[in-house]
Amino acid sequence: MAVRFVSRTQWGAKAPKSVTRRAPSELSGVAVHWFGTPRAAQSHDGCAALLRSVQNGHMGPKGLGVPSGGADIAYNHAVCPHGKAFTLRGFGVQTGANGDEASNRTFAAVVFMSGTDDEAPRQEALDTLVEVIRAWQRKGAGPLVKPHQFFTGSDCPGPDLLKWVDLKPAPWAKGTAAARTLAADETPDWLLDFIFWRLAEGGARKSRPKGLPKRIPPSALEAAARMERMVNVMGPQQSFLDWAEWHLGGEKKEERPRSVPRKIPKVWRDAFGRLEGIFSGDGSTPPTPSPPPEPPVSESGPVTARTTLLAAPRATRAQLERHMLARAHGDYTEANVRGILGRYMTEAQAVGLDPLLVVSQMVLETGNLTSHWSQVPRRNPAGIGVTGEPGAGISFPSWKKAVRAHVGRLLAYAIPLGDEDAGQKKLIEEALEWRPLPNTHRGVAPTIKGLAGTWAADPKYAGKIVRIANEIRKVSA
């Protein structure tokens, strides 16, 4: 039975912004979706309006995860609960609905126009869905039919259609040559379960799939080995990179990429942590370059509230390290602490700030790197943006950026607007991109005393920094 489609003109579609051609013969099959939100139209009279609303959302600002909006409504075709089929992007056009570039290139997308709490699809609607899938197969698409959940781990296309897609024999294969394929020609049911278990779950005994044979044939081991080599050659995939970028940006719910799975795999988090350590230099196995020569200590007298922030170092790196490492320092290793302090020495000295005073403030604000906000993945070294409101505060993607933000912000407090040199100005501008600072606060703290009531409301704030700085100076160099 050939399906009849409601055309784009008939349902009132906007013209697409652009079109990416993709022949059905290039596809592995069809992905089945639902709306989830919005829900189905109450009657068929409302289905066209529902599609127009979805198209407006997909093409509007930030639609489909694109700042300027998607090129068109995401799906190729739609089937409504009343048994009618609609042309959306249509045949021969790449979808934008499956979650990432790879799945959009290899599967068409057909959406069932219902959502959460709608009734289960009626048989007339399922019959139409079957015919739409068969139409794609007649056009040359491959035989695979996957729920959207297969690509992203989401709930799409809902519990009823998830069960329907898994039916054996497949509803769209009944009466076709595919349903009559000899079992001898099929890949064993357990093989892909074995490969997934071996590669994605590490072959852990407790998660061994039930259907595996007691003795795994060499051919299955060979298949897993070749798959692993292929994955290694391909490298990080788009969905992982999308998640990493979103994670670095603070994982704002409204900005979650479509390609990111509902449950983030542990291997992704492990890989991210390893990469972060490699690139930022504060991982569990950081590089250990030769330490620079210790700078001379500029003063022998005690630090007071009137001590200037802009000054030569009043303590050595060794004193800073010994003070911090003698106390609890959260989840950070000794190597991590040394790496963080090395950054403070470098960044503070480069712009004329005394590293002792900057580090003393960090120790106060973070409880010697034990506070919640100072831990990975937040890495906030000085309470920047932490106001006491739930969730308020800035997270930094690396300690390099965190230290530069802290040093640059403190520098803005120490130097009046317009008095900075080129290097100081550049660092201040970088720091204030993370959190703006009113011009009224510029230059208010040439000495430690000026930080009380400005950086922090605590009237004893300066005295606390002074106490820590003097404790550090007492440490044997």
Short mmCIF file of C-alpha atoms in Angstrom, two decimals:
data_model
loop_
_atom_site.label_atom_id
_atom_site.label_comp_id
_atom_site.label_asym_id
_atom_site.label_seq_id
_atom_site.Cartn_x
_atom_site.Cartn_y
_atom_site.Cartn_z
CA MET A 1 0.00 0.00 0.00
CA ALA A 2 1.59 3.30 -1.10
CA VAL A 3 1.34 5.98 1.54
CA ARG A 4 -0.07 9.42 0.65
CA PHE A 5 1.77 12.37 2.19
CA VAL A 6 0.35 15.74 3.19
CA SER A 7 2.67 18.14 1.35
CA ARG A 8 4.63 21.01 2.86
CA THR A 9 2.36 23.46 1.05
CA GLN A 10 -0.74 21.78 2.48
CA TRP A 11 0.43 22.02 6.09
CA GLY A 12 1.83 25.53 5.62
CA ALA A 13 5.58 24.95 6.00
CA LYS A 14 8.07 27.80 5.78
CA ALA A 15 10.76 27.55 3.13
CA PRO A 16 13.99 26.05 4.53
CA LYS A 17 16.98 28.32 5.12
CA SER A 18 19.22 25.76 3.43
CA VAL A 19 19.09 22.15 2.22
CA THR A 20 21.71 19.41 2.61
CA ARG A 21 21.11 16.65 0.09
CA ARG A 22 21.47 13.03 1.18
CA ALA A 23 20.29 10.22 -1.11
CA PRO A 24 18.23 7.48 0.59
CA SER A 25 20.68 4.92 -0.82
CA GLU A 26 23.39 6.42 1.42
CA LEU A 27 21.41 5.65 4.57
CA SER A 28 21.56 2.64 6.88
CA GLY A 29 17.89 3.02 7.74
CA VAL A 30 15.29 5.08 9.59
CA ALA A 31 15.22 6.54 13.10
CA VAL A 32 11.84 6.76 14.87
CA HIS A 33 11.11 9.81 17.07
CA TRP A 34 8.25 11.39 19.00
CA PHE A 35 7.74 14.96 20.14
CA GLY A 36 7.74 14.28 23.87
CA THR A 37 6.94 17.98 24.13
CA PRO A 38 4.58 19.23 22.73
CA ARG A 39 1.77 16.73 23.08
CA ALA A 40 -0.44 15.54 20.24
CA ALA A 41 -3.16 17.70 18.71
CA GLN A 42 -6.61 16.93 20.11
CA SER A 43 -8.02 16.40 16.62
CA HIS A 44 -6.55 16.08 13.14
CA ASP A 45 -7.62 19.66 12.42
CA GLY A 46 -4.83 20.81 14.75
CA CYS A 47 -2.00 18.70 13.31
CA ALA A 48 -0.86 21.20 10.65
CA ALA A 49 -0.73 24.00 13.22
CA LEU A 50 1.26 21.75 15.54
CA LEU A 51 3.84 21.13 12.82
CA ARG A 52 4.11 24.85 12.09
CA SER A 53 4.73 25.51 15.77
CA VAL A 54 7.47 22.86 15.91
CA GLN A 55 9.06 24.25 12.74
CA ASN A 56 9.09 27.75 14.24
CA GLY A 57 10.86 26.42 17.32
CA HIS A 58 13.45 24.51 15.31
CA MET A 59 14.20 27.46 13.02
CA GLY A 60 14.11 30.17 15.69
CA PRO A 61 17.09 31.40 17.73
CA LYS A 62 18.98 28.49 19.35
CA GLY A 63 16.69 26.00 17.60
CA LEU A 64 18.30 22.56 17.13
CA GLY A 65 21.21 23.85 19.21
CA VAL A 66 22.23 26.41 16.57
CA PRO A 67 22.56 30.06 17.71
CA SER A 68 20.71 31.35 14.64
CA GLY A 69 18.30 28.40 14.51
CA GLY A 70 18.08 25.23 12.44
CA ALA A 71 17.77 25.12 8.67
CA ASP A 72 14.25 23.63 8.79
CA ILE A 73 12.01 21.44 10.92
CA ALA A 74 14.35 18.64 11.94
CA TYR A 75 12.56 15.50 10.68
CA ASN A 76 12.08 14.03 7.20
CA HIS A 77 8.49 12.87 7.71
CA ALA A 78 5.82 12.84 10.38
CA VAL A 79 2.92 10.55 11.22
CA CYS A 80 0.07 11.91 13.31
CA PRO A 81 -2.04 9.89 15.80
CA HIS A 82 -4.91 10.04 13.30
CA GLY A 83 -3.04 7.95 10.73
CA LYS A 84 -1.91 10.67 8.30
CA ALA A 85 1.65 11.13 6.99
CA PHE A 86 3.32 14.49 6.36
CA THR A 87 6.30 15.52 4.26
CA LEU A 88 8.70 17.59 6.37
CA ARG A 89 12.24 17.70 4.92
CA GLY A 90 11.23 14.81 2.71
CA PHE A 91 13.20 12.21 0.77
CA GLY A 92 16.74 13.00 -0.34
CA VAL A 93 17.39 15.62 2.38
CA GLN A 94 19.59 15.07 5.42
CA THR A 95 17.79 15.20 8.75
CA GLY A 96 18.80 17.33 11.71
CA ALA A 97 16.97 15.32 14.34
CA ASN A 98 19.05 12.28 15.26
CA GLY A 99 21.44 13.95 17.66
CA ASP A 100 24.81 14.21 15.95
CA GLU A 101 26.36 14.59 12.52
CA ALA A 102 27.15 10.89 12.12
CA SER A 103 23.61 9.64 12.83
CA ASN A 104 22.11 12.45 10.73
CA ARG A 105 24.27 11.33 7.80
CA THR A 106 23.29 7.67 8.12
CA PHE A 107 19.62 7.59 9.17
CA ALA A 108 16.45 9.33 8.07
CA ALA A 109 14.13 10.64 10.81
CA VAL A 110 10.40 9.95 11.08
CA VAL A 111 8.52 11.50 14.00
CA PHE A 112 5.30 10.31 15.57
CA MET A 113 3.38 13.44 16.54
CA SER A 114 2.64 12.67 20.19
CA GLY A 115 4.15 13.46 23.55
CA THR A 116 4.35 12.57 27.20
CA ASP A 117 1.05 11.38 28.71
CA ASP A 118 -0.63 10.95 25.30
CA GLU A 119 -2.45 7.70 24.66
CA ALA A 120 -0.68 4.77 23.00
CA PRO A 121 -0.57 4.91 19.17
CA ARG A 122 -3.63 3.43 17.52
CA GLN A 123 -3.23 0.67 14.94
CA GLU A 124 -4.13 2.96 12.03
CA ALA A 125 -1.27 5.27 12.99
CA LEU A 126 1.16 2.35 13.34
CA ASP A 127 0.10 1.04 9.93
CA THR A 128 0.92 4.44 8.41
CA LEU A 129 4.27 4.49 10.22
CA VAL A 130 5.04 1.07 8.70
CA GLU A 131 4.29 2.39 5.22
CA VAL A 132 6.50 5.46 5.69
CA ILE A 133 9.40 3.22 6.74
CA ARG A 134 8.78 0.94 3.74
CA ALA A 135 8.69 4.00 1.46
CA TRP A 136 12.19 4.89 2.61
CA GLN A 137 13.35 1.32 2.02
CA ARG A 138 11.87 1.33 -1.48
CA LYS A 139 13.80 4.55 -2.14
CA GLY A 140 17.01 2.69 -1.27
CA ALA A 141 17.48 3.23 2.49
CA GLY A 142 18.95 0.31 4.43
CA PRO A 143 16.86 -2.09 6.53
CA LEU A 144 17.74 -0.79 10.01
CA VAL A 145 15.03 0.88 12.08
CA LYS A 146 16.25 2.38 15.35
CA PRO A 147 14.56 4.42 18.07
CA HIS A 148 16.10 7.85 18.67
CA GLN A 149 17.15 6.47 22.05
CA PHE A 150 19.71 4.29 20.23
CA PHE A 151 21.79 7.37 19.36
CA THR A 152 21.44 9.56 22.45
CA GLY A 153 20.15 7.43 25.33
CA SER A 154 17.05 9.66 25.65
CA ASP A 155 13.45 8.46 26.29
CA CYS A 156 12.52 9.13 22.65
CA PRO A 157 10.24 7.86 21.09
CA GLY A 158 8.42 6.96 24.30
CA PRO A 159 7.63 3.61 25.92
CA ASP A 160 5.00 2.40 23.44
CA LEU A 161 7.04 3.00 20.30
CA LEU A 162 10.19 1.65 21.94
CA LYS A 163 8.39 -1.66 22.40
CA TRP A 164 6.96 -1.50 18.88
CA VAL A 165 10.37 -0.97 17.24
CA ASP A 166 11.70 -4.06 19.07
CA LEU A 167 8.91 -6.41 17.93
CA LYS A 168 10.00 -9.66 16.24
CA PRO A 169 9.36 -10.03 13.39
CA ALA A 170 9.54 -6.32 12.67
CA PRO A 171 6.13 -4.87 11.62
CA TRP A 172 7.63 -3.29 8.46
CA ALA A 173 9.28 -6.59 7.45
CA LYS A 174 6.14 -8.77 7.51
CA GLY A 175 5.52 -10.35 4.13
CA THR A 176 8.81 -9.07 2.69
CA ALA A 177 12.02 -10.80 1.66
CA ALA A 178 13.67 -9.52 4.84
CA ALA A 179 11.28 -11.59 6.94
CA ARG A 180 12.21 -14.73 5.00
CA THR A 181 16.00 -14.36 5.38
CA LEU A 182 17.55 -17.65 6.42
CA ALA A 183 18.91 -17.79 9.95
CA ALA A 184 22.24 -19.02 8.57
CA ASP A 185 22.68 -15.69 6.81
CA GLU A 186 22.19 -13.63 9.96
CA THR A 187 24.82 -12.40 12.40
CA PRO A 188 24.45 -14.30 15.70
CA ASP A 189 22.25 -12.38 18.11
CA TRP A 190 24.93 -12.48 20.80
CA LEU A 191 27.82 -11.11 18.71
CA LEU A 192 27.04 -7.40 18.98
CA ASP A 193 26.22 -7.83 22.67
CA PHE A 194 29.66 -9.39 23.09
CA ILE A 195 31.43 -6.56 21.23
CA PHE A 196 29.62 -3.89 23.25
CA TRP A 197 30.38 -5.71 26.52
CA ARG A 198 34.01 -6.16 25.56
CA LEU A 199 34.66 -2.60 24.42
CA ALA A 200 32.21 -0.37 26.30
CA GLU A 201 32.07 -2.26 29.60
CA GLY A 202 35.60 -3.61 29.69
CA GLY A 203 34.50 -7.25 29.73
CA ALA A 204 33.58 -7.08 33.41
CA ARG A 205 32.42 -10.49 34.63
CA LYS A 206 29.46 -9.12 36.57
CA SER A 207 27.98 -7.50 33.43
CA ARG A 208 28.56 -10.43 31.05
CA PRO A 209 25.53 -10.73 28.74
CA LYS A 210 23.45 -13.85 29.43
CA GLY A 211 23.29 -15.04 25.83
CA LEU A 212 27.02 -15.38 25.21
CA PRO A 213 28.40 -18.86 24.52
CA LYS A 214 30.70 -20.29 27.21
CA ARG A 215 33.57 -20.37 24.73
CA ILE A 216 33.85 -17.24 22.61
CA PRO A 217 34.87 -18.21 19.05
CA PRO A 218 38.11 -16.68 17.70
CA SER A 219 36.10 -14.97 14.94
CA ALA A 220 34.15 -12.99 17.58
CA LEU A 221 37.37 -11.96 19.32
CA GLU A 222 38.74 -10.89 15.94
CA ALA A 223 35.59 -8.82 15.28
CA ALA A 224 35.95 -7.07 18.64
CA ALA A 225 39.65 -6.39 18.05
CA ARG A 226 38.97 -4.87 14.64
CA MET A 227 36.14 -2.75 16.03
CA GLU A 228 38.42 -1.48 18.80
CA ARG A 229 41.11 -0.57 16.26
CA MET A 230 38.53 1.24 14.13
CA VAL A 231 37.28 3.26 17.12
CA ASN A 232 40.84 4.20 18.09
CA VAL A 233 41.63 5.37 14.57
CA MET A 234 38.42 7.41 14.36
CA GLY A 235 39.18 9.24 17.60
CA PRO A 236 36.75 11.27 19.76
CA GLN A 237 33.28 11.50 18.25
CA GLN A 238 31.09 14.57 17.95
CA SER A 239 28.81 13.64 20.84
CA PHE A 240 31.79 13.41 23.24
CA LEU A 241 33.21 16.71 21.99
CA ASP A 242 29.78 18.38 22.28
CA TRP A 243 29.50 17.13 25.87
CA ALA A 244 33.03 18.28 26.74
CA GLU A 245 32.30 21.78 25.41
CA TRP A 246 28.98 21.91 27.28
CA HIS A 247 30.62 20.58 30.46
CA LEU A 248 33.29 23.28 30.30
CA GLY A 249 30.55 25.89 29.93
CA GLY A 250 28.86 24.86 33.17
CA GLU A 251 26.29 22.34 31.83
CA LYS A 252 23.45 24.83 31.57
CA LYS A 253 20.27 22.84 31.06
CA GLU A 254 18.90 25.07 28.33
CA GLU A 255 22.14 24.72 26.33
CA ARG A 256 22.41 20.90 26.50
CA PRO A 257 23.46 19.67 23.02
CA ARG A 258 21.04 17.30 21.28
CA SER A 259 23.85 14.79 20.76
CA VAL A 260 24.62 14.40 24.49
CA PRO A 261 23.19 11.19 25.97
CA ARG A 262 20.90 11.32 28.98
CA LYS A 263 23.42 9.41 31.11
CA ILE A 264 27.02 10.49 30.60
CA PRO A 265 29.26 7.39 30.30
CA LYS A 266 31.92 7.03 32.98
CA VAL A 267 34.56 6.56 30.28
CA TRP A 268 33.73 10.06 28.98
CA ARG A 269 34.31 11.61 32.39
CA ASP A 270 37.52 9.61 32.83
CA ALA A 271 38.74 10.69 29.38
CA PHE A 272 37.87 14.31 30.07
CA GLY A 273 39.75 14.28 33.35
CA ARG A 274 42.78 12.75 31.69
CA LEU A 275 42.75 15.29 28.85
CA GLU A 276 42.29 18.12 31.30
CA GLY A 277 45.32 17.01 33.23
CA ILE A 278 47.37 16.72 30.06
CA PHE A 279 46.47 20.13 28.68
CA SER A 280 46.25 22.13 31.88
CA GLY A 281 49.23 20.59 33.62
CA ASP A 282 47.34 19.90 36.86
CA GLY A 283 46.26 16.30 36.33
CA SER A 284 47.25 13.35 38.45
CA THR A 285 50.55 12.95 36.57
CA PRO A 286 51.58 16.52 35.75
CA PRO A 287 54.84 17.38 34.04
CA THR A 288 57.65 18.26 36.42
CA PRO A 289 59.75 20.98 34.78
CA SER A 290 62.83 22.26 36.55
CA PRO A 291 61.76 24.93 39.08
CA PRO A 292 62.82 28.52 38.32
CA PRO A 293 65.30 30.19 40.64
CA GLU A 294 63.68 31.44 43.84
CA PRO A 295 63.08 35.23 43.71
CA PRO A 296 64.57 37.39 46.40
CA VAL A 297 62.30 38.25 49.33
CA SER A 298 61.72 42.00 49.37
CA GLU A 299 60.87 42.67 53.03
CA SER A 300 61.73 41.16 56.38
CA GLY A 301 59.10 42.91 58.51
CA PRO A 302 55.60 41.54 59.15
CA VAL A 303 52.73 41.99 56.72
CA THR A 304 50.10 44.47 57.92
CA ALA A 305 46.77 45.78 56.63
CA ARG A 306 48.73 48.66 55.06
CA THR A 307 51.01 46.35 53.09
CA THR A 308 50.78 47.10 49.36
CA LEU A 309 49.54 44.47 46.92
CA LEU A 310 51.91 45.64 44.20
CA ALA A 311 55.36 44.62 45.41
CA ALA A 312 58.21 42.16 44.90
CA PRO A 313 57.64 38.70 46.41
CA ARG A 314 57.70 38.64 50.21
CA ALA A 315 57.88 34.82 50.37
CA THR A 316 59.45 32.05 48.31
CA ARG A 317 57.60 29.35 46.41
CA ALA A 318 59.05 26.79 48.83
CA GLN A 319 57.44 28.62 51.76
CA LEU A 320 54.07 28.71 50.00
CA GLU A 321 54.27 25.00 49.21
CA ARG A 322 55.31 23.93 52.70
CA HIS A 323 52.55 25.97 54.31
CA MET A 324 49.80 24.56 52.10
CA LEU A 325 51.05 20.97 52.00
CA ALA A 326 51.27 20.86 55.81
CA ARG A 327 47.47 21.25 55.90
CA ALA A 328 44.54 19.38 54.33
CA HIS A 329 44.20 20.39 50.68
CA GLY A 330 40.99 18.74 49.52
CA ASP A 331 41.09 16.28 46.63
CA TYR A 332 44.26 17.78 45.20
CA THR A 333 47.50 15.81 45.21
CA GLU A 334 50.78 17.33 46.33
CA ALA A 335 51.73 17.64 42.67
CA ASN A 336 48.47 19.48 41.97
CA VAL A 337 49.11 21.96 44.80
CA ARG A 338 52.66 22.63 43.62
CA GLY A 339 51.41 23.15 40.07
CA ILE A 340 48.73 25.63 41.22
CA LEU A 341 51.23 27.57 43.31
CA GLY A 342 53.65 27.64 40.39
CA ARG A 343 50.96 29.31 38.31
CA TYR A 344 50.35 31.88 41.03
CA MET A 345 54.04 32.72 41.22
CA THR A 346 54.29 33.15 37.45
CA GLU A 347 51.08 35.11 36.86
CA ALA A 348 51.36 37.41 39.90
CA GLN A 349 55.00 38.33 39.34
CA ALA A 350 54.36 39.03 35.65
CA VAL A 351 52.03 41.91 36.55
CA GLY A 352 53.76 43.14 39.71
CA LEU A 353 51.54 41.60 42.41
CA ASP A 354 53.12 39.97 45.44
CA PRO A 355 52.37 36.22 45.08
CA LEU A 356 52.34 35.87 48.88
CA LEU A 357 49.29 38.12 49.20
CA VAL A 358 47.43 36.59 46.26
CA VAL A 359 48.00 33.06 47.58
CA SER A 360 47.07 34.12 51.12
CA GLN A 361 43.74 35.36 49.78
CA MET A 362 43.25 32.08 47.90
CA VAL A 363 44.01 30.07 51.07
CA LEU A 364 41.47 32.14 53.00
CA GLU A 365 38.75 31.92 50.35
CA THR A 366 39.16 28.17 49.72
CA GLY A 367 40.07 26.90 53.17
CA ASN A 368 43.44 25.80 51.75
CA LEU A 369 41.76 24.21 48.69
CA THR A 370 39.20 22.25 50.74
CA SER A 371 36.06 24.26 49.94
CA HIS A 372 33.30 23.02 47.64
CA TRP A 373 33.85 25.81 45.13
CA SER A 374 37.58 25.19 44.89
CA GLN A 375 37.20 21.52 43.89
CA VAL A 376 37.13 20.13 40.35
CA PRO A 377 35.15 20.84 38.19
CA ARG A 378 34.55 24.31 39.72
CA ARG A 379 38.16 25.40 40.53
CA ASN A 380 37.02 28.77 41.90
CA PRO A 381 40.07 30.11 43.80
CA ALA A 382 38.68 33.23 45.42
CA GLY A 383 34.89 33.08 45.73
CA ILE A 384 34.47 34.82 42.38
CA GLY A 385 30.74 35.21 41.77
CA VAL A 386 29.87 33.16 44.88
CA THR A 387 27.13 35.21 46.50
CA GLY A 388 25.41 32.67 48.72
CA GLU A 389 22.56 32.19 46.23
CA PRO A 390 22.04 28.49 45.37
CA GLY A 391 24.39 27.58 42.51
CA ALA A 392 25.75 31.14 42.16
CA GLY A 393 29.45 31.17 41.37
CA ILE A 394 31.83 30.78 38.46
CA SER A 395 33.44 27.49 37.44
CA PHE A 396 36.72 27.52 35.56
CA PRO A 397 37.74 24.94 32.95
CA SER A 398 41.36 24.77 34.17
CA TRP A 399 43.54 26.12 36.96
CA LYS A 400 45.44 28.20 34.45
CA LYS A 401 42.31 30.17 33.63
CA ALA A 402 41.25 30.23 37.28
CA VAL A 403 44.55 31.68 38.49
CA ARG A 404 44.63 34.27 35.71
CA ALA A 405 41.05 35.30 36.56
CA HIS A 406 41.93 35.68 40.25
CA VAL A 407 45.21 37.55 39.68
CA GLY A 408 43.65 39.84 37.06
CA ARG A 409 40.66 40.66 39.26
CA LEU A 410 42.84 41.44 42.28
CA LEU A 411 45.01 43.61 40.05
CA ALA A 412 41.92 45.61 39.04
CA TYR A 413 41.28 46.31 42.75
CA ALA A 414 44.89 47.41 43.21
CA ILE A 415 45.33 49.73 40.21
CA PRO A 416 43.08 52.71 39.35
CA LEU A 417 41.45 52.59 35.91
CA GLY A 418 43.86 54.02 33.34
CA ASP A 419 47.02 53.57 35.45
CA GLU A 420 47.76 50.02 34.28
CA ASP A 421 50.45 49.16 31.74
CA ALA A 422 49.72 47.11 28.59
CA GLY A 423 50.34 43.71 30.20
CA GLN A 424 48.31 44.56 33.29
CA LYS A 425 45.45 45.90 31.18
CA LYS A 426 45.32 42.73 29.08
CA LEU A 427 45.11 40.47 32.13
CA ILE A 428 42.49 42.68 33.82
CA GLU A 429 40.31 42.62 30.70
CA GLU A 430 40.60 38.83 30.51
CA ALA A 431 39.68 38.43 34.17
CA LEU A 432 36.70 40.78 34.01
CA GLU A 433 35.22 38.82 31.11
CA TRP A 434 34.47 36.10 33.66
CA ARG A 435 32.72 38.56 36.00
CA PRO A 436 32.49 42.33 35.39
CA LEU A 437 33.72 44.76 38.04
CA PRO A 438 32.14 48.21 38.55
CA ASN A 439 34.53 51.09 37.82
CA THR A 440 33.88 52.28 41.37
CA HIS A 441 35.87 49.27 42.59
CA ARG A 442 38.89 49.95 40.39
CA GLY A 443 41.92 50.95 42.46
CA VAL A 444 40.13 50.76 45.84
CA ALA A 445 42.69 48.35 47.31
CA PRO A 446 46.28 49.49 46.81
CA THR A 447 46.79 47.86 50.23
CA ILE A 448 45.27 44.76 51.83
CA LYS A 449 43.01 47.00 53.93
CA GLY A 450 41.08 48.10 50.83
CA LEU A 451 39.74 44.56 50.22
CA ALA A 452 37.58 44.63 53.37
CA GLY A 453 34.07 45.75 52.46
CA THR A 454 34.81 45.62 48.72
CA TRP A 455 36.03 42.18 47.73
CA ALA A 456 34.23 40.76 50.77
CA ALA A 457 31.69 42.24 53.16
CA ASP A 458 33.56 40.88 56.18
CA PRO A 459 35.14 43.87 58.05
CA LYS A 460 37.85 41.50 59.34
CA TYR A 461 38.68 40.25 55.84
CA ALA A 462 42.00 42.13 55.55
CA GLY A 463 43.14 40.97 58.98
CA LYS A 464 42.54 37.34 58.04
CA ILE A 465 44.70 37.67 54.92
CA VAL A 466 47.41 39.36 56.99
CA ARG A 467 47.40 36.50 59.52
CA ILE A 468 47.80 33.84 56.80
CA ALA A 469 50.56 35.80 55.02
CA ASN A 470 52.57 36.13 58.22
CA GLU A 471 52.12 32.42 58.99
CA ILE A 472 53.54 31.60 55.55
CA ARG A 473 56.53 33.92 56.10
CA LYS A 474 57.38 32.08 59.31
CA VAL A 475 57.80 28.82 57.42
CA SER A 476 61.42 27.83 56.96
CA ALA A 477 62.57 28.68 53.46
#
